[in-house]
Short mmCIF file of C-alpha atoms and ligand atoms in Angstrom, two decimals:
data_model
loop_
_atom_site.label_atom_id
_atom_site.label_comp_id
_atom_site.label_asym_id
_atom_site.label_seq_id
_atom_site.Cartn_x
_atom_site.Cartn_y
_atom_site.Cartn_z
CA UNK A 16 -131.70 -16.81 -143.40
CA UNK A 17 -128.59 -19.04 -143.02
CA UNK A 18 -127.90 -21.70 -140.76
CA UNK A 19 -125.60 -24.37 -139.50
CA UNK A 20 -125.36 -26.99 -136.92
CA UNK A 21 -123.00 -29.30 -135.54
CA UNK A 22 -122.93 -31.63 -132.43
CA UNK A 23 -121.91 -29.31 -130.14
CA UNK A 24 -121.50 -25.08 -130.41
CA UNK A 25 -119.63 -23.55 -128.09
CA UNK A 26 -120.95 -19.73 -127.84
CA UNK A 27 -117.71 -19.26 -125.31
CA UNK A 28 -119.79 -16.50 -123.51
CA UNK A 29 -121.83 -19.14 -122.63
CA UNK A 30 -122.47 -23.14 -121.41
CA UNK A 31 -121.82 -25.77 -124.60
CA UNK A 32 -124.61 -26.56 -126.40
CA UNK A 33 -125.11 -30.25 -127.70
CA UNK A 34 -126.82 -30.73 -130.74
CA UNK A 35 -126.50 -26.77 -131.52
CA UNK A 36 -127.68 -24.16 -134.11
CA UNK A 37 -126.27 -21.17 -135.06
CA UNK A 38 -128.95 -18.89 -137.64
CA UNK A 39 -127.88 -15.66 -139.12
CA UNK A 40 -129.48 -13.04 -141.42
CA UNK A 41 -127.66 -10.27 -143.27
CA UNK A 42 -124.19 -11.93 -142.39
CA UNK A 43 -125.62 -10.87 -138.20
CA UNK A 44 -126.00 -13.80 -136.06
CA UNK A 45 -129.72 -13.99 -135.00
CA UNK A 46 -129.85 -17.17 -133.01
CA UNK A 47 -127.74 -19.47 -131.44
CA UNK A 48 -129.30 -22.74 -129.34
CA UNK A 49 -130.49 -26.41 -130.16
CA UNK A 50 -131.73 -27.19 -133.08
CA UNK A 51 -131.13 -29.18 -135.97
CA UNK A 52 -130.05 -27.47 -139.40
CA UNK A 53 -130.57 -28.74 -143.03
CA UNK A 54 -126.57 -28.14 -143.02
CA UNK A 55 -125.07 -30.33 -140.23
CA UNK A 56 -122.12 -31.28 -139.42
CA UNK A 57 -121.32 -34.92 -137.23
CA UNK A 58 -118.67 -35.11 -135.03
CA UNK A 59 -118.15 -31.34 -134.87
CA UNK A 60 -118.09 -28.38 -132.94
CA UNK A 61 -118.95 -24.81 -134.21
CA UNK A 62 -117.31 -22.21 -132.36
CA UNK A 63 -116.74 -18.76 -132.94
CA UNK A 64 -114.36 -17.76 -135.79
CA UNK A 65 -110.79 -17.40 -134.20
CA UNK A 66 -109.67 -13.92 -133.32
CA UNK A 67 -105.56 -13.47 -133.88
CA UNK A 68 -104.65 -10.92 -131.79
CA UNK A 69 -100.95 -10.59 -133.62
CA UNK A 70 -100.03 -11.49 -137.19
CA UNK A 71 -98.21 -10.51 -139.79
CA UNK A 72 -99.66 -11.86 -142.85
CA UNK A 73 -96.97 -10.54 -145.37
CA UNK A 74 -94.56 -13.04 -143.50
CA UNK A 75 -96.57 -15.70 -144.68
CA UNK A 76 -93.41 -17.19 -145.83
CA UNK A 77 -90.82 -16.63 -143.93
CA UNK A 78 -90.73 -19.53 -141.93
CA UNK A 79 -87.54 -21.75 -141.40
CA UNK A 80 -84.41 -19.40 -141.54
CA UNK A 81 -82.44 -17.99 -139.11
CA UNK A 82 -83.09 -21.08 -136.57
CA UNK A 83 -81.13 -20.81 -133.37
CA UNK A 84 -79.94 -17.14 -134.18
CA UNK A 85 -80.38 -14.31 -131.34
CA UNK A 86 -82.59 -11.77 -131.91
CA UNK A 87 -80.60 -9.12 -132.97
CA UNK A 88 -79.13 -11.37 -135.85
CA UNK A 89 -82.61 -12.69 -136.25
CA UNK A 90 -83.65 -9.02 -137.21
CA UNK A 91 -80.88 -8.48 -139.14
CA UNK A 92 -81.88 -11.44 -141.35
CA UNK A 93 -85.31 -9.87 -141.50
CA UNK A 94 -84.65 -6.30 -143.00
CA UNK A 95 -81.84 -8.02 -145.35
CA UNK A 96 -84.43 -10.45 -146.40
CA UNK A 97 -87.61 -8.82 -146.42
CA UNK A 98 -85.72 -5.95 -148.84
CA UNK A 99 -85.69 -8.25 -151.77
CA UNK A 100 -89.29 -8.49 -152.74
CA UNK A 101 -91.15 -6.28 -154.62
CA UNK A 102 -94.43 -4.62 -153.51
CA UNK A 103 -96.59 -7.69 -155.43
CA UNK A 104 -94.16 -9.89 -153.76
CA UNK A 105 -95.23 -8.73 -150.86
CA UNK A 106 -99.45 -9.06 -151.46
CA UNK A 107 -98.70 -12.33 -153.07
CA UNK A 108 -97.10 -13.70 -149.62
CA UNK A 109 -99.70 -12.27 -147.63
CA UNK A 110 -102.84 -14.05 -149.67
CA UNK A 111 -100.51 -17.43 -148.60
CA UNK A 112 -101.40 -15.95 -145.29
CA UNK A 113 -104.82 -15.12 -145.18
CA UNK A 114 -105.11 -18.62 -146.73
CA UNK A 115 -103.38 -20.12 -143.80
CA UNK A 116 -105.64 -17.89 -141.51
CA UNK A 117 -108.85 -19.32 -142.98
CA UNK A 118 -107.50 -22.94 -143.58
CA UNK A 119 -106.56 -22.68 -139.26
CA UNK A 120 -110.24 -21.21 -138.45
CA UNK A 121 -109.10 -17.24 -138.01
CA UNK A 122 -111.91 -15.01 -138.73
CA UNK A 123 -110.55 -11.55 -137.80
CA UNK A 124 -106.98 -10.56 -137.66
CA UNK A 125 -104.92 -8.09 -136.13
CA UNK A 126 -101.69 -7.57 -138.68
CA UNK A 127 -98.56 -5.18 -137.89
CA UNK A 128 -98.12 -4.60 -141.72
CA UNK A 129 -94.56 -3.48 -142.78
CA UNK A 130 -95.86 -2.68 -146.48
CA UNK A 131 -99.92 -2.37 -146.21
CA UNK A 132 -99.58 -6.20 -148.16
CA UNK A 133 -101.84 -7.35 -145.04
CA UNK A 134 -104.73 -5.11 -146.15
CA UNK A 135 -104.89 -5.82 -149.76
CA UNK A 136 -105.19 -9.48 -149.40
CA UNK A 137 -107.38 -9.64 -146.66
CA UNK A 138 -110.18 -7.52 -148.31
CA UNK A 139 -109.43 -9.27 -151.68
CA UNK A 140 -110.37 -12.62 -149.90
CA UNK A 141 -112.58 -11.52 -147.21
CA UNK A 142 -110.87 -11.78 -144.12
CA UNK A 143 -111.33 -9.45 -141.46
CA UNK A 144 -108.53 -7.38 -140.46
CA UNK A 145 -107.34 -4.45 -138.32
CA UNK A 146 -104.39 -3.55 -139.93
CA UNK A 147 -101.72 -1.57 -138.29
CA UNK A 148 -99.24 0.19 -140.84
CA UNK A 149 -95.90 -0.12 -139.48
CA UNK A 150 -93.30 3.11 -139.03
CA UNK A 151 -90.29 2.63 -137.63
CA UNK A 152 -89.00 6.58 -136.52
CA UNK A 153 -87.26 8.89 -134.21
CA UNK A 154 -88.97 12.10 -135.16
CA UNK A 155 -92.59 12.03 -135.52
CA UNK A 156 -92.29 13.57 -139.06
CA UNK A 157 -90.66 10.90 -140.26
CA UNK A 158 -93.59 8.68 -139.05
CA UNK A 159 -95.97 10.95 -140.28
CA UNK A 160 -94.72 10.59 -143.99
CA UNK A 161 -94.08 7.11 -143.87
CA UNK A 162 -97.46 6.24 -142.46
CA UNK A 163 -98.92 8.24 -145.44
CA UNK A 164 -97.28 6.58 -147.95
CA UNK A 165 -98.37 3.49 -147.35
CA UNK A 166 -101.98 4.73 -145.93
CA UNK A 167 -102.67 5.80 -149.69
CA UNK A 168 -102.22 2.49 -151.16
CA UNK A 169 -104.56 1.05 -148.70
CA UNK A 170 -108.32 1.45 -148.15
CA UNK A 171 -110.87 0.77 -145.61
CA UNK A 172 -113.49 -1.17 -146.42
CA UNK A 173 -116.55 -3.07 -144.04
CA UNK A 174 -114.08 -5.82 -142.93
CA UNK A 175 -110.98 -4.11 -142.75
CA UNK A 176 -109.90 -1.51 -140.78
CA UNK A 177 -106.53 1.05 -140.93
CA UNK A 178 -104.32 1.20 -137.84
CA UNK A 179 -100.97 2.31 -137.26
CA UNK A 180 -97.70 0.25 -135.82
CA UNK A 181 -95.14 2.53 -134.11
CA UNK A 182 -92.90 -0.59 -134.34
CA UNK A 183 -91.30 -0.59 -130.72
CA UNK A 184 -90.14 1.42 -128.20
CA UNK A 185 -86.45 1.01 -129.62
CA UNK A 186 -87.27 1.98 -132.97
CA UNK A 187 -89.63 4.75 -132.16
CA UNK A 188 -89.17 7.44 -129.89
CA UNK A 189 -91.85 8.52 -127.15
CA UNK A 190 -92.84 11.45 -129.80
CA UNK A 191 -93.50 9.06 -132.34
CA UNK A 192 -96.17 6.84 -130.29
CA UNK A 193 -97.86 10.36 -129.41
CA UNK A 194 -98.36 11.04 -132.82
CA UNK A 195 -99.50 7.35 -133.58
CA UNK A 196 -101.84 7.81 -130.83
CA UNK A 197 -102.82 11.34 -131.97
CA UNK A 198 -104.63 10.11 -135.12
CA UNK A 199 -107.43 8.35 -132.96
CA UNK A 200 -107.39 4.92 -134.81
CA UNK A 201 -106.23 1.72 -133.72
CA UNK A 202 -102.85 1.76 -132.52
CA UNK A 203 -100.36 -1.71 -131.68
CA UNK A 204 -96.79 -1.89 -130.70
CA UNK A 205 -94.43 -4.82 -129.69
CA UNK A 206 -93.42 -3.91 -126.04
CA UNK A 207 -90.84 -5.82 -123.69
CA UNK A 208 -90.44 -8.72 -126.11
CA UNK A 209 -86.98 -9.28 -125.17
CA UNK A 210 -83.99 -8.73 -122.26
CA UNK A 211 -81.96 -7.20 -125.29
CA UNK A 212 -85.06 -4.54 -125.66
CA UNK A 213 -84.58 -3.54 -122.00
CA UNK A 214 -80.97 -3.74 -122.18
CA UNK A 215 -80.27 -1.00 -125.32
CA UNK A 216 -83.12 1.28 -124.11
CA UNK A 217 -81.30 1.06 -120.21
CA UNK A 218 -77.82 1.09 -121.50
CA UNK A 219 -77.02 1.53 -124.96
CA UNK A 220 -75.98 -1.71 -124.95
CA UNK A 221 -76.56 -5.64 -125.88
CA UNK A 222 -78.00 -7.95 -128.76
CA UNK A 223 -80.14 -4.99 -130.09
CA UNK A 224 -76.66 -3.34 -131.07
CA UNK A 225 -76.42 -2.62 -134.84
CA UNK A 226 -79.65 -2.87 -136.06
CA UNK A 227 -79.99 0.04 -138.34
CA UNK A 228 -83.38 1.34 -137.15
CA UNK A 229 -82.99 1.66 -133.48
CA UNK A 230 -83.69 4.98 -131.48
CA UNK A 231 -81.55 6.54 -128.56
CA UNK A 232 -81.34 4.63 -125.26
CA UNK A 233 -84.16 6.53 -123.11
CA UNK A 234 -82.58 5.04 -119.76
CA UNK A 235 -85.22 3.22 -118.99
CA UNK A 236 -86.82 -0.21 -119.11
CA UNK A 237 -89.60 -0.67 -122.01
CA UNK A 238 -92.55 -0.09 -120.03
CA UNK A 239 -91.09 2.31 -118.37
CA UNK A 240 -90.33 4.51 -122.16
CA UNK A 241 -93.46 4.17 -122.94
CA UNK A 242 -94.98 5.06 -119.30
CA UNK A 243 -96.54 8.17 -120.94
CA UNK A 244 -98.44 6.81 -123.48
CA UNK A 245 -100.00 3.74 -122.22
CA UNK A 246 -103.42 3.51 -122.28
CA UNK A 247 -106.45 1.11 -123.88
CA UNK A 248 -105.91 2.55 -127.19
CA UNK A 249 -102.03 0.88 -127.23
CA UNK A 250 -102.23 -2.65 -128.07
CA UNK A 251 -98.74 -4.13 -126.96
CA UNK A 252 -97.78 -8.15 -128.65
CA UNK A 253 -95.40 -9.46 -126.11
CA UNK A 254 -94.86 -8.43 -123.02
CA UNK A 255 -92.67 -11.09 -121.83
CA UNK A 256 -90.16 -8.67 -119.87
CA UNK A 257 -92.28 -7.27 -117.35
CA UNK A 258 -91.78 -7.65 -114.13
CA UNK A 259 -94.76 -7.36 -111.35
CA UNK A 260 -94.76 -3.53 -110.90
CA UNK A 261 -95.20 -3.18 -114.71
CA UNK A 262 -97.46 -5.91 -114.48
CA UNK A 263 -99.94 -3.81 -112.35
CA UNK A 264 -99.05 -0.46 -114.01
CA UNK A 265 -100.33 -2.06 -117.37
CA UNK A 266 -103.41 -3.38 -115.51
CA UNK A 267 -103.64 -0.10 -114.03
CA UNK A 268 -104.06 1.77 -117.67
CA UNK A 269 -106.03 -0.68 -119.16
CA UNK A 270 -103.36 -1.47 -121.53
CA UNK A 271 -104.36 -4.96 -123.76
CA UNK A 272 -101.77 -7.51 -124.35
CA UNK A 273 -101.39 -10.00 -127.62
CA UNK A 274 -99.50 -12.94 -125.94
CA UNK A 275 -97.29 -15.09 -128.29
CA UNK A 276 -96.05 -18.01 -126.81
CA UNK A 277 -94.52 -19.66 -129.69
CA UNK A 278 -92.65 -17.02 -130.90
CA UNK A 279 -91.30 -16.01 -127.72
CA UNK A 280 -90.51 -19.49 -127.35
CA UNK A 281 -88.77 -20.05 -130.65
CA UNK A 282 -87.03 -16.62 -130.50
CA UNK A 283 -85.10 -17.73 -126.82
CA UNK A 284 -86.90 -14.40 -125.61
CA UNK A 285 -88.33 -16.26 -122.77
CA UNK A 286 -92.31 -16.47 -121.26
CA UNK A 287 -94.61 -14.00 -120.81
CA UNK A 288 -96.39 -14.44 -117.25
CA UNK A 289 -100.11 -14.71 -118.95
CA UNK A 290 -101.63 -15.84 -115.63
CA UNK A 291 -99.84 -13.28 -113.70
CA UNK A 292 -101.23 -10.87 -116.21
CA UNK A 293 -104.70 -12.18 -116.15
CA UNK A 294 -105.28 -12.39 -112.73
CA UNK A 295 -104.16 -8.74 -112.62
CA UNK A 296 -107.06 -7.67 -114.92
CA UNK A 297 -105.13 -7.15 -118.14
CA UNK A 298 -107.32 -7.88 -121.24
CA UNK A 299 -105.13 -10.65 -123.13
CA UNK A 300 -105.44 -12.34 -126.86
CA UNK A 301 -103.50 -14.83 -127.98
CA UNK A 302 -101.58 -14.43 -131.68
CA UNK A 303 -99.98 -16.57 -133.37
CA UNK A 304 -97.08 -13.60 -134.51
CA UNK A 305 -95.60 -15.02 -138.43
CA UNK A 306 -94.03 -17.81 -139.83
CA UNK A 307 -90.89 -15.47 -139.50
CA UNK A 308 -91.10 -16.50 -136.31
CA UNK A 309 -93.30 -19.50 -135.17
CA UNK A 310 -93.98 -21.97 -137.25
CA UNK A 311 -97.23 -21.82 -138.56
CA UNK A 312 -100.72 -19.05 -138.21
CA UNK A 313 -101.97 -22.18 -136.23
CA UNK A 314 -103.72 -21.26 -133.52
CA UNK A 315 -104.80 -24.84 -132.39
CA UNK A 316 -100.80 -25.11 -131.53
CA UNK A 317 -100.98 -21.59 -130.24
CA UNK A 318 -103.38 -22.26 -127.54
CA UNK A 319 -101.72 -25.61 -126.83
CA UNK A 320 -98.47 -23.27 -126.56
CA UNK A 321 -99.90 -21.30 -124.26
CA UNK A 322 -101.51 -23.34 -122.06
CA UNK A 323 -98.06 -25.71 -121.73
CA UNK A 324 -96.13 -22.97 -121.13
CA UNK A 325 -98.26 -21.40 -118.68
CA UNK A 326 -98.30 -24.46 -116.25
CA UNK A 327 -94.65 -24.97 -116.75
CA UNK A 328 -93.59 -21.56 -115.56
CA UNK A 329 -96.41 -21.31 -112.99
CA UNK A 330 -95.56 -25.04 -111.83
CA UNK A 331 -99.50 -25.49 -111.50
CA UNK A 332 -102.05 -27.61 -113.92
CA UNK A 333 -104.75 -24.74 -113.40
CA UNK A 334 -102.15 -21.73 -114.19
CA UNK A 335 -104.44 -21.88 -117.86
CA UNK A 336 -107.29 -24.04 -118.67
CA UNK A 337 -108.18 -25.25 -122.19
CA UNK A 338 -111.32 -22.74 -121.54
CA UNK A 339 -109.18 -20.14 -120.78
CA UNK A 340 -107.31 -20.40 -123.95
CA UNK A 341 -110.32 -20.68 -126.34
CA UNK A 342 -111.61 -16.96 -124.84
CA UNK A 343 -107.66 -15.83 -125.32
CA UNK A 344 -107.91 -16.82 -129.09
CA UNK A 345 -111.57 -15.62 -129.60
CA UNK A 346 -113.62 -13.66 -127.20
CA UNK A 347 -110.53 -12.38 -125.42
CA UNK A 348 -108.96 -11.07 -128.08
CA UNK A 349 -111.90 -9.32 -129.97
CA UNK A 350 -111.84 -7.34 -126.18
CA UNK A 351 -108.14 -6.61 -126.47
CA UNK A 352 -108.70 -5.34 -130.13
CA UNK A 353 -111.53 -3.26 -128.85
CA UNK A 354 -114.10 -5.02 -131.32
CA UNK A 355 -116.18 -7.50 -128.71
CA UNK A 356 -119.05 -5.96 -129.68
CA UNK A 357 -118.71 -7.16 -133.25
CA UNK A 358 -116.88 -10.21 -132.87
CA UNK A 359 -115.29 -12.74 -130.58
CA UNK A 360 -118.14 -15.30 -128.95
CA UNK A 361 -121.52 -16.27 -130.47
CA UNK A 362 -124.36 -14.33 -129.60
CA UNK A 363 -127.63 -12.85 -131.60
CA UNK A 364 -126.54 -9.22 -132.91
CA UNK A 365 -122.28 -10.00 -133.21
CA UNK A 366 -121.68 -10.81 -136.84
CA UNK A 367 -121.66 -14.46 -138.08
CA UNK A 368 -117.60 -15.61 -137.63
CA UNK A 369 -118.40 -18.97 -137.52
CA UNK A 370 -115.41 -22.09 -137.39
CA UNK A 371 -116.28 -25.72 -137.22
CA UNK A 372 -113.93 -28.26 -136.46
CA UNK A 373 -114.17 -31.69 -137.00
CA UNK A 374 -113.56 -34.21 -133.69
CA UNK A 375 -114.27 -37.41 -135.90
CA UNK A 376 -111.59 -40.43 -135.32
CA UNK A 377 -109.86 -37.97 -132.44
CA UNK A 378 -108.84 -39.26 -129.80
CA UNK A 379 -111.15 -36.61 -127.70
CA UNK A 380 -114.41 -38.72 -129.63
CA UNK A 381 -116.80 -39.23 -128.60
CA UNK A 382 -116.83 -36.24 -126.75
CA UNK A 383 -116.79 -35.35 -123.32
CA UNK A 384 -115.84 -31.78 -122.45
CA UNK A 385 -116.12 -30.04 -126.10
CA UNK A 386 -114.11 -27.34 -125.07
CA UNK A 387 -110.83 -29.12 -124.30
CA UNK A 388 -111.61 -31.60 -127.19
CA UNK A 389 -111.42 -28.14 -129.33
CA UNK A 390 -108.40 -27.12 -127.60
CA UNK A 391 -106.30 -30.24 -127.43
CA UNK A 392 -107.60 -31.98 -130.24
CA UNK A 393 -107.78 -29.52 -132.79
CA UNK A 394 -105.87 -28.60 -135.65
CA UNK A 395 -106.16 -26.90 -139.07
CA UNK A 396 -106.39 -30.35 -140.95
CA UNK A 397 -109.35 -30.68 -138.78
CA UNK A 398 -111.01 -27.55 -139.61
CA UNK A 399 -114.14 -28.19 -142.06
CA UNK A 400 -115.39 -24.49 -143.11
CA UNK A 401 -114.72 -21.17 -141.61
CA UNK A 402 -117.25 -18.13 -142.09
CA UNK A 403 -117.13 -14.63 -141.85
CA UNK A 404 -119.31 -11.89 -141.92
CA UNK A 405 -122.18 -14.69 -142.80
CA UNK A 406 -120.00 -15.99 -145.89
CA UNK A 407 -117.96 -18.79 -146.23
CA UNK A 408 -114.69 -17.98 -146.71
CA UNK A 409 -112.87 -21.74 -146.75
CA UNK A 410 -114.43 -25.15 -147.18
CA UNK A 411 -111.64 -28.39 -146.20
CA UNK A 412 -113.12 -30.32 -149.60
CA UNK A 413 -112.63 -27.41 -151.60
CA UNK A 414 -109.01 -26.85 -150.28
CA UNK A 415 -107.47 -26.92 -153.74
CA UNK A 416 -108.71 -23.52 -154.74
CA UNK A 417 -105.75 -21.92 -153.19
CA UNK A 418 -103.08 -23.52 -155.00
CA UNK A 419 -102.66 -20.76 -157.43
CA UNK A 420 -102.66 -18.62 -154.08
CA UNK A 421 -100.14 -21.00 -152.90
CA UNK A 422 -97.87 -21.28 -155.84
CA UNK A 423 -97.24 -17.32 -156.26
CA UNK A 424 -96.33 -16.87 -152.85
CA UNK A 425 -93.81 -19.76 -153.09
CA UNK A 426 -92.25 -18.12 -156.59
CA UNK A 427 -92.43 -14.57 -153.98
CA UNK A 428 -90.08 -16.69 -151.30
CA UNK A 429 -88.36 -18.00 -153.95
CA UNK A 430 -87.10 -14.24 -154.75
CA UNK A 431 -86.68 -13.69 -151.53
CA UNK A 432 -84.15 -16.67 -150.46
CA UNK A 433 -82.60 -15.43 -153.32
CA UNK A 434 -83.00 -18.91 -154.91
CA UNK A 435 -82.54 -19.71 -159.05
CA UNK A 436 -85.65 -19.97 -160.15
ZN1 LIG B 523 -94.83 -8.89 -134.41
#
């Protein structure tokens, strides 16, 4: 039996509890209440492990070039970029990012994987995953080979899971996501990320314009190309350019959404109308997307993200509350990824994804509503240990284990920038 206590745990699927326990056998939680543990932590709250509904580990590094450029030219950058590292390159970059993950409080992950990098290094280091192999194609064979390729460097194991990316609806036709869909594993897409998405698959025409892997025009919107095929099993990261009749048409299908403020944000795509979406009944988790695009995998900033830009385009201080964005970054987002019953909120039978953050000398201390203390207050420097599947995975005092982790992945970006070394 294992156990751990803090000042406050916050179950999510349930009231706070001061001065709380959490006991677990068999890396399966077994109790959660008061009680005092041998291992307790002051000043802290112990919540359930984050849940990152979009990632993209193997961009670890990518952060901080490209600034200001549109997205077309932002994607251009990408492929150019990404086309200089080698396969180890690639695993070594996306370690950096399952340290990040850990070091941040994420638990489980859901990563759009170009190379199958994502995989390797979360089952080397114990994070878990769903992992969505990316193809990019116009005829479903191609997909079909591609996915294969990199499905046989990658294996399943108890914490991670194969799924496949058809990328987007402008680099993969309608046939494509019926195959993807076909294969009856986890599927995830981007979907109406930008007005240049809409704009080439309407018209032919706009910022999209040159990239080399883009499909026909299909005439329509985005939602609208992929009318056919939406459903529970399509996971769509995005979803800023939806207007209200898609809005209910997704609702309508059960279709889940991974919202991504930041990037969408940082990219000049625009804001995705979460609380429009919610209130409709779609299922959303929040992701914190790559450093090729956002900042950082932190989702303390995430949530903060979200709930400022919420408010700002619903021009109301209740359009998301700090609870609201703890269940999109844990419980929510174990729903959207269809694993709830595993993961996502503390309760006797999920397994033990455990995070505990330190409040100690915040501003938010002592503490009066834990939640938004978490929420507003928190940060990865504040993050003290992070568990999952029973076993710790990161300890703050024991931080400098990762520099060899660290120092690869910079020598990786190094290549990449194409830098002297
Ligand atoms: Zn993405």
């Amino acid at each position: 039996m294992n156990e751990l206590s803090a000042d406050w745990v916050l179950p999510v699927d349930g009231q706070p509890i001061e001065g709380g326990r959490v006991r677990w056998e068999r890396g399966q939680i077994v109790e959660v209440g008061p009680g005092r543990a041998d291992r307790h932590y002051d000043d802290a709250v112990i919540l359930p492990g984050f849940v990152n509904a979009h990632s993209h580990l193997e961009y670890a590094l990518y952060a901080g070039f490209g600034d200001g450029t549109p997205f077309g030219a932002w994607i251009k950058t990408h492929v150019e970029r990404k086309g200089r590292l080698s396969a180890d390159d690639m695993i070594a970059i996306a370690r950096c990012g399952v340290a990040d993950s850990f070091r941040t409080g994420i638990t489980t992950t859901a990563d759009y994987s170009f190379s199958g990098a994502g995989a390797v290094a979360a089952s080397e280091l114990g994070l878990r995953a769903t992992v969505y192999l990316e193809v990019f194609a116009d005829d479903p064979e191609d997909a079909r080979r591609r996915f294969e390729e990199k499905r046989a460097l990658v294996e399943e194991t108890a914490l991670v899971t194969i799924g496949v990316s058809p990328h987007a609806p402008y680099t993969c036709s309608l046939e494509t996501y019926r195959w993807c869909l076909s294969l009856g594993i986890p599927v995830g897409t981007h979907l109406a990320e930008s007005a240049g998405e809409n704009e080439w698959l309407e018209h032919g025409t706009g910022i999209l314009q040159g990239i080399p892997i883009l499909v026909p025009p299909t005439g329509k919107r985005a939602v609208a190309s992929l009318e056919p095929v939406l459903g529970p099993n399509l996971l769509c990261a995005h979803c800023v350019e939806v207007s209200g009749d898609e809005i209910a048409l997704l609702a309508e299908r059960g279709v889940p959404v991974a919202h991504c403020p930041r990037s969408n944000a940082l990219l000049g795509c625009g804001v995705a109308p979460v609380a429009a979406m919610r209130s409709a009944g779609i299922v959303v988790g929040l992701g914190t997307d790559s450093p090729a695009s956002t900042p950082s995998f932190d989702v303390f900033e995430e949530m903060r993200a979200a709930v400022s830009a919420a408010r700002a385009l619903e021009r109301r201080p209740d359009a998301l509350l700090a609870v609201d964005a703890l269940r999109l970054a844990t419980g929510d987002a174990a729903q959207a990824l269809r694993i709830d019953e595993r993961v996502g909120t503390l309760r006797p039978g999920k397994r033990a994804d455990l995070t505990v953050v330190s409040l100690a000398g915040s501003p938010y201390h002592p503490v009066e509503d834990p939640v938004a203390a978490v929420v507003f207050g928190g940060s990865p420097d504040r993050v003290l240990e992070t568990i999952v599947d029973g076993n710790t995975r990161y300890l703050k005092e024991e931080e400098e284990q990762w520099q060899e982790v660290r120092s690869t992945a910079s020598a990786a970006r190094r290549r990449m920038l194409a830098l002297q070394p």
